[in-house]
Short mmCIF file of C-alpha atoms and ligand atoms in Angstrom, two decimals:
data_model
loop_
_atom_site.label_atom_id
_atom_site.label_comp_id
_atom_site.label_asym_id
_atom_site.label_seq_id
_atom_site.Cartn_x
_atom_site.Cartn_y
_atom_site.Cartn_z
CA MET A 1 -8.61 49.04 60.19
CA THR A 2 -7.46 47.47 56.95
CA ASP A 3 -10.09 44.72 57.26
CA CYS A 4 -12.85 47.28 57.60
CA ILE A 5 -11.53 49.28 54.63
CA TYR A 6 -11.28 46.09 52.62
CA GLU A 7 -14.92 45.25 53.28
CA LYS A 8 -16.11 48.75 52.47
CA ASP A 9 -14.06 48.78 49.26
CA CYS A 10 -15.66 45.49 48.22
CA SER A 11 -19.14 46.81 48.93
CA CYS A 12 -18.96 50.18 47.15
CA ILE A 13 -15.97 50.37 44.75
CA ALA A 14 -16.34 48.76 41.33
CA HIS A 15 -14.13 45.72 41.28
CA THR A 16 -11.82 46.77 38.43
CA TYR A 17 -8.61 46.38 40.44
CA ASP A 18 -7.20 43.41 42.26
CA ARG A 19 -5.73 45.42 45.13
CA TYR A 20 -3.05 44.37 47.59
CA ASN A 21 -4.38 44.20 51.11
CA LYS A 22 -2.65 47.35 52.28
CA LEU A 23 -3.85 50.83 53.19
CA ILE A 24 -1.28 53.49 52.38
CA VAL A 25 -1.54 56.66 54.45
CA SER A 26 1.47 58.89 53.78
CA GLY A 27 4.85 59.13 52.12
CA LYS A 28 8.04 61.10 51.74
CA GLY A 29 10.52 60.66 48.90
CA ALA A 30 10.83 56.96 48.05
CA LEU A 31 9.31 55.79 51.34
CA CYS A 32 5.70 55.44 52.37
CA THR A 33 3.85 54.28 55.44
CA ASP A 34 0.89 51.93 55.74
CA SER A 35 -1.93 52.04 58.29
CA GLU A 36 -0.03 49.71 60.62
CA GLY A 37 2.97 52.00 60.70
CA ASN A 38 5.16 49.85 58.44
CA SER A 39 7.62 51.70 56.23
CA LEU A 40 7.73 50.59 52.58
CA ILE A 41 10.35 51.30 49.92
CA ASP A 42 8.61 52.42 46.76
CA PHE A 43 9.78 51.01 43.42
CA THR A 44 6.52 51.96 41.68
CA SER A 45 6.03 55.78 41.83
CA GLY A 46 2.29 55.13 41.74
CA ILE A 47 2.91 53.59 38.28
CA GLY A 48 5.39 56.15 37.00
CA VAL A 49 3.56 59.19 38.33
CA ASN A 50 5.43 60.41 41.41
CA SER A 51 8.62 61.37 39.55
CA LEU A 52 9.89 63.37 42.55
CA GLY A 53 8.64 60.80 45.06
CA PHE A 54 6.02 61.47 47.71
CA SER A 55 5.48 64.97 49.09
CA ASP A 56 8.25 66.87 47.37
CA ASP A 57 8.54 70.22 49.17
CA GLU A 58 8.81 72.41 46.08
CA TRP A 59 5.95 70.63 44.34
CA ILE A 60 3.73 70.93 47.43
CA ALA A 61 4.50 74.66 47.69
CA ALA A 62 3.65 75.24 44.01
CA VAL A 63 0.37 73.34 43.98
CA SER A 64 -0.82 74.67 47.33
CA SER A 65 -0.15 78.28 46.49
CA GLN A 66 -1.85 77.84 43.10
CA ALA A 67 -4.86 76.15 44.73
CA ALA A 68 -5.10 79.05 47.15
CA SER A 69 -5.18 81.65 44.38
CA LEU A 70 -6.98 80.05 41.40
CA GLN A 71 -7.85 76.34 41.38
CA HIS A 72 -9.67 76.26 38.05
CA ILE A 73 -11.17 78.40 35.34
CA SER A 74 -12.35 77.08 32.02
CA ASN A 75 -10.19 76.93 28.92
CA LEU A 76 -12.20 79.88 27.61
CA TYR A 77 -9.70 82.07 29.50
CA TYR A 78 -5.92 82.28 29.75
CA THR A 79 -4.09 81.03 32.82
CA ALA A 80 -0.40 81.59 33.55
CA PRO A 81 0.63 78.09 34.82
CA GLN A 82 -0.67 76.44 31.62
CA ILE A 83 1.29 78.80 29.40
CA ARG A 84 4.42 78.50 31.57
CA LEU A 85 4.33 74.72 31.34
CA ALA A 86 3.69 74.75 27.59
CA GLU A 87 6.68 77.07 27.11
CA LYS A 88 8.93 74.77 29.11
CA LEU A 89 7.83 71.72 27.12
CA THR A 90 8.20 73.31 23.71
CA ALA A 91 11.50 75.03 24.57
CA ARG A 92 13.02 71.73 25.74
CA THR A 93 11.81 69.61 22.83
CA GLY A 94 11.64 71.92 19.84
CA MET A 95 8.05 70.77 19.34
CA LYS A 96 5.71 73.59 18.32
CA LYS A 97 2.56 73.38 20.41
CA VAL A 98 0.88 71.54 23.29
CA PHE A 99 -2.63 70.36 24.07
CA PHE A 100 -3.26 69.57 27.73
CA ALA A 101 -5.40 66.64 28.85
CA ASN A 102 -5.75 64.81 32.16
CA SER A 103 -4.43 61.33 31.47
CA GLY A 104 -2.51 59.13 29.11
CA THR A 105 -5.53 57.69 27.39
CA GLU A 106 -6.91 61.18 26.75
CA ALA A 107 -3.58 62.32 25.36
CA ASN A 108 -3.66 59.41 22.93
CA GLU A 109 -7.25 60.13 21.90
CA CYS A 110 -6.14 63.63 20.97
CA ALA A 111 -3.19 62.30 18.96
CA VAL A 112 -5.44 59.85 17.10
CA LYS A 113 -7.94 62.60 16.25
CA THR A 114 -5.15 64.88 15.07
CA ALA A 115 -3.65 62.19 12.85
CA ARG A 116 -7.01 61.35 11.32
CA LYS A 117 -7.88 64.96 10.60
CA PHE A 118 -4.43 65.48 9.08
CA GLY A 119 -4.87 62.49 6.78
CA ASN A 120 -8.54 63.02 5.96
CA LEU A 121 -7.93 66.60 4.84
CA GLN A 122 -5.15 65.43 2.51
CA SER A 123 -7.22 62.75 0.83
CA GLU A 124 -10.94 63.52 0.79
CA GLY A 125 -11.44 61.29 3.78
CA ARG A 126 -9.53 58.16 2.77
CA LYS A 127 -6.20 58.48 4.57
CA ASN A 128 -7.16 57.67 8.15
CA ARG A 129 -5.81 54.23 9.08
CA ILE A 130 -3.41 54.01 11.99
CA ILE A 131 -0.80 51.29 12.53
CA THR A 132 0.15 50.37 16.09
CA LEU A 133 2.26 47.53 17.45
CA VAL A 134 1.26 44.10 18.66
CA ASN A 135 1.54 43.98 22.48
CA SER A 136 1.31 47.78 22.80
CA PHE A 137 -0.64 49.63 25.48
CA HIS A 138 -2.19 53.02 24.79
CA GLY A 139 -5.06 53.26 27.27
CA ARG A 140 -8.55 52.16 28.19
CA THR A 141 -10.99 54.47 26.40
CA MET A 142 -12.39 53.20 23.10
CA GLY A 143 -9.93 54.93 20.76
CA SER A 144 -6.80 54.16 22.69
CA LEU A 145 -8.12 50.71 23.61
CA THR A 146 -8.47 50.04 19.90
CA ALA A 147 -4.92 51.32 19.40
CA THR A 148 -3.77 48.89 22.10
CA GLY A 149 -2.49 45.78 20.32
CA GLN A 150 -3.62 43.25 22.94
CA ALA A 151 -6.76 41.30 22.05
CA ASN A 152 -7.33 40.20 25.65
CA LEU A 153 -7.82 43.82 26.77
CA GLN A 154 -10.36 44.45 23.98
CA GLN A 155 -12.27 41.25 24.64
CA ASN A 156 -15.97 41.81 25.43
CA PHE A 157 -15.76 45.52 24.60
CA GLY A 158 -16.28 45.24 20.86
CA PRO A 159 -16.93 46.52 18.39
CA VAL A 160 -13.65 48.40 18.58
CA LEU A 161 -13.03 51.33 16.22
CA PRO A 162 -12.41 50.64 12.55
CA GLY A 163 -9.18 51.77 10.93
CA PHE A 164 -6.45 50.24 13.11
CA ASP A 165 -3.83 47.73 11.98
CA TYR A 166 -1.33 45.94 14.25
CA CYS A 167 2.25 45.17 13.27
CA PRO A 168 4.63 42.95 15.28
CA ALA A 169 7.35 45.06 16.93
CA GLY A 170 10.66 44.72 15.11
CA ASP A 171 9.19 43.58 11.79
CA LEU A 172 10.03 46.38 9.34
CA LYS A 173 9.14 44.30 6.28
CA GLN A 174 5.64 43.73 7.58
CA LEU A 175 5.33 47.41 8.51
CA GLU A 176 6.40 48.43 5.02
CA ALA A 177 3.81 46.07 3.55
CA MET A 178 1.05 47.32 5.83
CA THR A 179 1.48 51.01 5.02
CA ASP A 180 -0.40 52.31 2.01
CA ASP A 181 -2.18 55.45 0.75
CA ASN A 182 -4.76 55.06 3.50
CA THR A 183 -2.27 55.07 6.40
CA CYS A 184 -2.19 58.39 8.26
CA ALA A 185 -0.02 57.45 11.24
CA ILE A 186 2.20 54.90 12.95
CA MET A 187 1.93 54.98 16.74
CA LEU A 188 4.31 53.28 19.15
CA GLU A 189 5.88 53.11 22.60
CA LEU A 190 9.68 52.97 22.53
CA VAL A 191 9.60 50.78 25.62
CA GLN A 192 6.39 48.76 25.80
CA GLY A 193 5.63 49.28 29.48
CA GLU A 194 2.47 47.36 30.27
CA GLY A 195 3.48 44.85 27.60
CA GLY A 196 6.43 43.64 29.70
CA VAL A 197 9.04 46.45 29.61
CA ILE A 198 10.24 45.57 26.12
CA HIS A 199 12.35 48.19 24.39
CA LEU A 200 12.32 48.55 20.63
CA SER A 201 15.59 48.31 18.72
CA ARG A 202 17.02 51.57 17.43
CA GLU A 203 17.02 50.07 13.96
CA PHE A 204 13.28 49.35 14.04
CA ALA A 205 12.39 52.74 15.52
CA GLN A 206 14.44 54.56 12.90
CA GLY A 207 13.01 52.33 10.20
CA CYS A 208 9.51 53.39 11.27
CA GLN A 209 10.49 57.03 11.00
CA LYS A 210 11.96 56.45 7.55
CA ILE A 211 8.76 54.84 6.29
CA CYS A 212 6.76 57.71 7.77
CA ARG A 213 8.91 60.31 6.03
CA GLN A 214 8.82 58.51 2.68
CA LYS A 215 5.04 58.11 2.65
CA ASP A 216 3.99 61.32 4.42
CA ILE A 217 2.70 59.36 7.42
CA LEU A 218 2.74 60.86 10.91
CA LEU A 219 4.95 59.31 13.59
CA ILE A 220 3.21 59.28 16.99
CA ILE A 221 5.34 58.34 20.01
CA ASP A 222 3.44 57.40 23.15
CA GLU A 223 5.73 58.61 25.96
CA VAL A 224 3.08 58.33 28.65
CA GLN A 225 5.26 55.91 30.63
CA THR A 226 8.73 56.57 29.16
CA GLY A 227 8.52 60.37 29.23
CA ILE A 228 9.56 63.11 31.67
CA GLY A 229 12.96 61.72 32.60
CA ARG A 230 11.94 58.12 33.26
CA THR A 231 14.44 56.60 30.81
CA GLY A 232 17.25 59.07 31.55
CA THR A 233 16.40 61.70 28.95
CA LEU A 234 13.41 64.04 29.04
CA PHE A 235 11.78 61.84 26.39
CA ALA A 236 12.95 58.42 25.26
CA TYR A 237 12.72 59.40 21.58
CA GLU A 238 15.82 61.58 22.06
CA GLN A 239 17.88 58.43 22.73
CA TYR A 240 16.49 56.84 19.58
CA GLY A 241 17.42 59.83 17.42
CA LEU A 242 13.81 60.42 16.36
CA GLN A 243 11.83 63.55 15.49
CA PRO A 244 8.21 62.55 15.98
CA ASP A 245 5.22 64.50 14.65
CA LEU A 246 3.16 63.88 17.79
CA VAL A 247 4.32 62.96 21.29
CA THR A 248 1.90 62.00 24.06
CA PHE A 249 2.81 62.29 27.73
CA ALA A 250 1.06 62.00 31.10
CA LYS A 251 2.13 59.92 34.13
CA GLY A 252 5.41 61.57 35.16
CA ILE A 253 4.46 65.19 34.37
CA GLY A 254 1.67 65.11 36.94
CA GLY A 255 3.93 64.35 39.88
CA GLY A 256 0.76 63.05 41.53
CA LEU A 257 -2.00 65.13 39.96
CA PRO A 258 -3.90 64.18 36.79
CA LEU A 259 -2.13 65.84 33.87
CA GLY A 260 -1.23 64.74 30.37
CA GLY A 261 -1.02 66.10 26.88
CA VAL A 262 0.19 66.04 23.32
CA LEU A 263 3.17 67.80 21.78
CA PHE A 264 2.68 68.78 18.14
CA GLY A 265 5.54 69.08 15.65
CA GLU A 266 5.77 71.33 12.59
CA LYS A 267 3.37 69.28 10.45
CA THR A 268 0.66 68.90 13.08
CA ALA A 269 0.84 72.18 15.02
CA ASP A 270 -2.20 73.76 13.35
CA VAL A 271 -4.32 70.72 12.53
CA LEU A 272 -6.71 71.12 15.47
CA GLN A 273 -8.76 74.30 15.35
CA PRO A 274 -11.35 75.86 17.71
CA GLY A 275 -14.19 73.41 18.29
CA ASP A 276 -12.21 70.34 17.21
CA HIS A 277 -11.16 69.12 20.64
CA GLY A 278 -11.28 70.03 24.31
CA ALA A 279 -11.14 68.88 27.91
CA THR A 280 -12.88 70.76 30.73
CA PHE A 281 -10.19 69.90 33.26
CA GLY A 282 -7.32 69.91 30.73
CA GLY A 283 -4.42 72.17 31.67
CA ASN A 284 -5.83 72.79 35.14
CA PRO A 285 -3.78 75.55 36.83
CA VAL A 286 -2.98 73.51 39.96
CA ALA A 287 -1.80 70.49 37.97
CA CYS A 288 0.20 72.74 35.62
CA ALA A 289 1.84 74.64 38.51
CA GLY A 290 3.04 71.23 39.78
CA GLY A 291 4.10 70.24 36.26
CA CYS A 292 6.28 73.35 36.03
CA VAL A 293 8.19 72.23 39.14
CA ILE A 294 8.71 68.77 37.65
CA MET A 295 10.02 70.28 34.39
CA ASP A 296 12.36 72.66 36.21
CA ARG A 297 13.87 69.76 38.13
CA MET A 298 14.63 67.80 34.93
CA THR A 299 18.00 69.49 34.46
CA GLU A 300 20.77 67.76 32.51
CA GLU A 301 22.46 67.07 35.85
CA PHE A 302 19.32 65.43 37.24
CA LEU A 303 18.87 63.32 34.11
CA GLN A 304 22.51 62.25 34.28
CA GLU A 305 21.78 61.02 37.81
CA VAL A 306 18.73 59.12 36.54
CA ARG A 307 20.92 57.39 33.94
CA GLU A 308 23.58 56.54 36.51
CA LYS A 309 21.12 55.32 39.11
CA GLY A 310 19.34 53.32 36.41
CA GLN A 311 22.65 51.67 35.52
CA TYR A 312 23.38 51.07 39.21
CA LEU A 313 19.94 49.51 39.72
CA ARG A 314 20.43 47.27 36.69
CA GLU A 315 23.87 46.10 37.85
CA ARG A 316 22.78 45.41 41.41
CA LEU A 317 19.70 43.63 40.13
CA SER A 318 21.73 41.39 37.85
CA SER A 319 23.89 40.30 40.78
CA ILE A 320 20.88 38.83 42.61
CA PRO A 321 20.84 35.03 42.16
CA GLY A 322 17.92 33.96 39.98
CA VAL A 323 17.27 37.37 38.40
CA CYS A 324 17.13 37.06 34.61
CA ASP A 325 15.83 38.68 31.42
CA ILE A 326 16.48 42.27 32.52
CA THR A 327 15.03 44.71 29.98
CA GLY A 328 14.19 48.40 29.75
CA LEU A 329 15.88 51.78 29.83
CA GLY A 330 16.98 54.12 32.63
CA MET A 331 14.74 53.76 35.65
CA MET A 332 12.16 51.69 33.80
CA LEU A 333 13.22 48.07 34.16
CA GLY A 334 11.68 44.64 33.81
CA PHE A 335 13.01 41.23 34.84
CA ARG A 336 12.08 37.76 35.96
CA ILE A 337 13.21 35.49 38.76
CA ALA A 338 13.92 32.01 37.46
CA GLY A 339 11.38 29.44 38.61
CA LYS A 340 9.10 32.01 40.27
CA ASP A 341 5.82 33.55 39.28
CA SER A 342 6.24 37.34 39.10
CA LYS A 343 2.90 38.05 40.79
CA ASP A 344 3.91 35.87 43.75
CA VAL A 345 7.26 37.67 43.98
CA VAL A 346 5.57 41.08 44.06
CA LYS A 347 3.19 39.92 46.82
CA ALA A 348 5.98 38.42 48.91
CA ALA A 349 8.13 41.53 48.40
CA LEU A 350 5.32 43.72 49.71
CA ASP A 351 5.28 41.66 52.92
CA GLU A 352 9.03 42.30 53.16
CA GLY A 353 8.45 46.05 52.77
CA VAL A 354 9.21 46.83 49.13
CA MET A 355 6.63 47.83 46.53
CA LEU A 356 7.10 46.43 43.00
CA LEU A 357 4.93 46.22 39.88
CA THR A 358 4.25 43.51 37.39
CA ALA A 359 4.02 43.89 33.61
CA LYS A 360 2.64 40.79 31.90
CA ASP A 361 4.80 37.95 33.25
CA LYS A 362 7.64 40.28 34.28
CA ILE A 363 8.42 42.17 37.47
CA ARG A 364 8.62 45.89 36.71
CA LEU A 365 10.49 48.65 38.51
CA LEU A 366 9.53 52.33 38.15
CA PRO A 367 11.12 53.89 41.25
CA PRO A 368 10.72 57.60 41.91
CA LEU A 369 13.53 59.36 40.03
CA VAL A 370 14.79 60.82 43.33
CA ILE A 371 15.37 57.44 45.00
CA THR A 372 18.82 57.22 46.63
CA ARG A 373 21.39 54.49 46.04
CA LYS A 374 20.97 53.48 49.69
CA GLN A 375 17.24 53.05 49.20
CA ILE A 376 17.90 51.06 46.03
CA ASP A 377 20.24 48.78 48.03
CA LYS A 378 17.72 48.36 50.82
CA GLY A 379 14.89 47.56 48.43
CA LEU A 380 16.98 45.04 46.54
CA GLU A 381 18.09 43.37 49.78
CA LYS A 382 14.43 42.71 50.48
CA LEU A 383 13.92 41.42 46.96
CA MET A 384 16.95 39.16 47.36
CA LYS A 385 15.33 37.58 50.43
CA VAL A 386 12.20 36.82 48.42
CA ALA A 387 14.24 35.45 45.52
CA ALA A 388 16.12 33.11 47.86
CA LYS A 389 12.98 31.61 49.44
C1 PLP B 1 -0.39 54.19 31.40
C2 PLP B 1 -0.28 54.32 29.94
C3 PLP B 1 -1.33 54.88 29.18
C4 PLP B 1 -2.66 55.25 29.79
O1 PLP B 1 -2.54 56.28 30.70
P1 PLP B 1 -3.76 56.62 31.69
O2 PLP B 1 -3.31 57.88 32.38
O3 PLP B 1 -3.90 55.45 32.61
O4 PLP B 1 -4.97 56.82 30.86
C5 PLP B 1 -1.13 55.05 27.82
N1 PLP B 1 0.03 54.72 27.24
C6 PLP B 1 1.05 54.19 27.94
C7 PLP B 1 2.32 53.85 27.23
C8 PLP B 1 0.94 53.96 29.30
O5 PLP B 1 1.94 53.40 29.98
#
């Protein structure tokens, strides 16, 4: 069966992914099953999406009942799930407003547009440059691809957008020198996910905020991967003591459905006006009904568990011979195995029955937040076997 699927995929799916030769058919919690009946332990959450694992009962109930009553209506009308979710997000963060999109890249496009309009209106159209970090990842559409500070991802897709500058992470002096009257925003991930699970220092993050405040520049935090409990707090910026002007989120809020958005702070809440921006699918009632379940589950108790399990995972990981360079926060971790290529490790681990991710030359773990300690142990046992080979 897999061979046949593989051939069909090759013949009619654009070859933008280098897939593993495995057909996944179902899942529950942190376990899923392939077409041959093998059980796999999931340390990926579908790249940070399935926060509550596969097939969470409450989430299924919410999205199915919403699909059965109203699956979609345009944003020209009000819908209750969208408003409920926006209330939960603003109440928890103190941010003022939300715009709903369908993905991380879309969320970042909206943040970029907001920042540019904010700056342009202040300056007769001069203050519209945005600084992002070298090695960042903000998405694949032209605006967020331009924001992404990795030349290899932009290669062959030029010309990229004008008005972006890239600063090395950690270099406050350079950042200070790069900001001028034409800078409208600084945009960053607090843990560079795709870039290799590299967390910023608190000093650098706070330094960025200070520069922003001094020069009336907006601080945009891309929490598409770090957000919605992943690092042990609802958003990672809480742990860094920051108060951003714009926060983008996606992956974890969807719980499996396409959902993302932007949170606007005091300064940016009313920048976008009717006609400025939109998304036909944005804030879809089914996706938002699921998002409400995810938000309700992110209690302080739950997040405490995420922090403790993250610590547990990190400790167990560090006891595996060969594991080195562990980085990240909460349940978002990166590491290497000495003398081994990370891609080879991930492939071999899949054969052993554990799903892992890579991030640049690192191995990356983004387990569902509901994974149990037993499942962590089992997954790491399999990894240990691969490391010892
Ligand atoms: C995944 C990711 C994106 C892009 O999200 P998509 O939903 O794939 O468009 C943007 N920013 C960060 C930090 C991400 O990890």
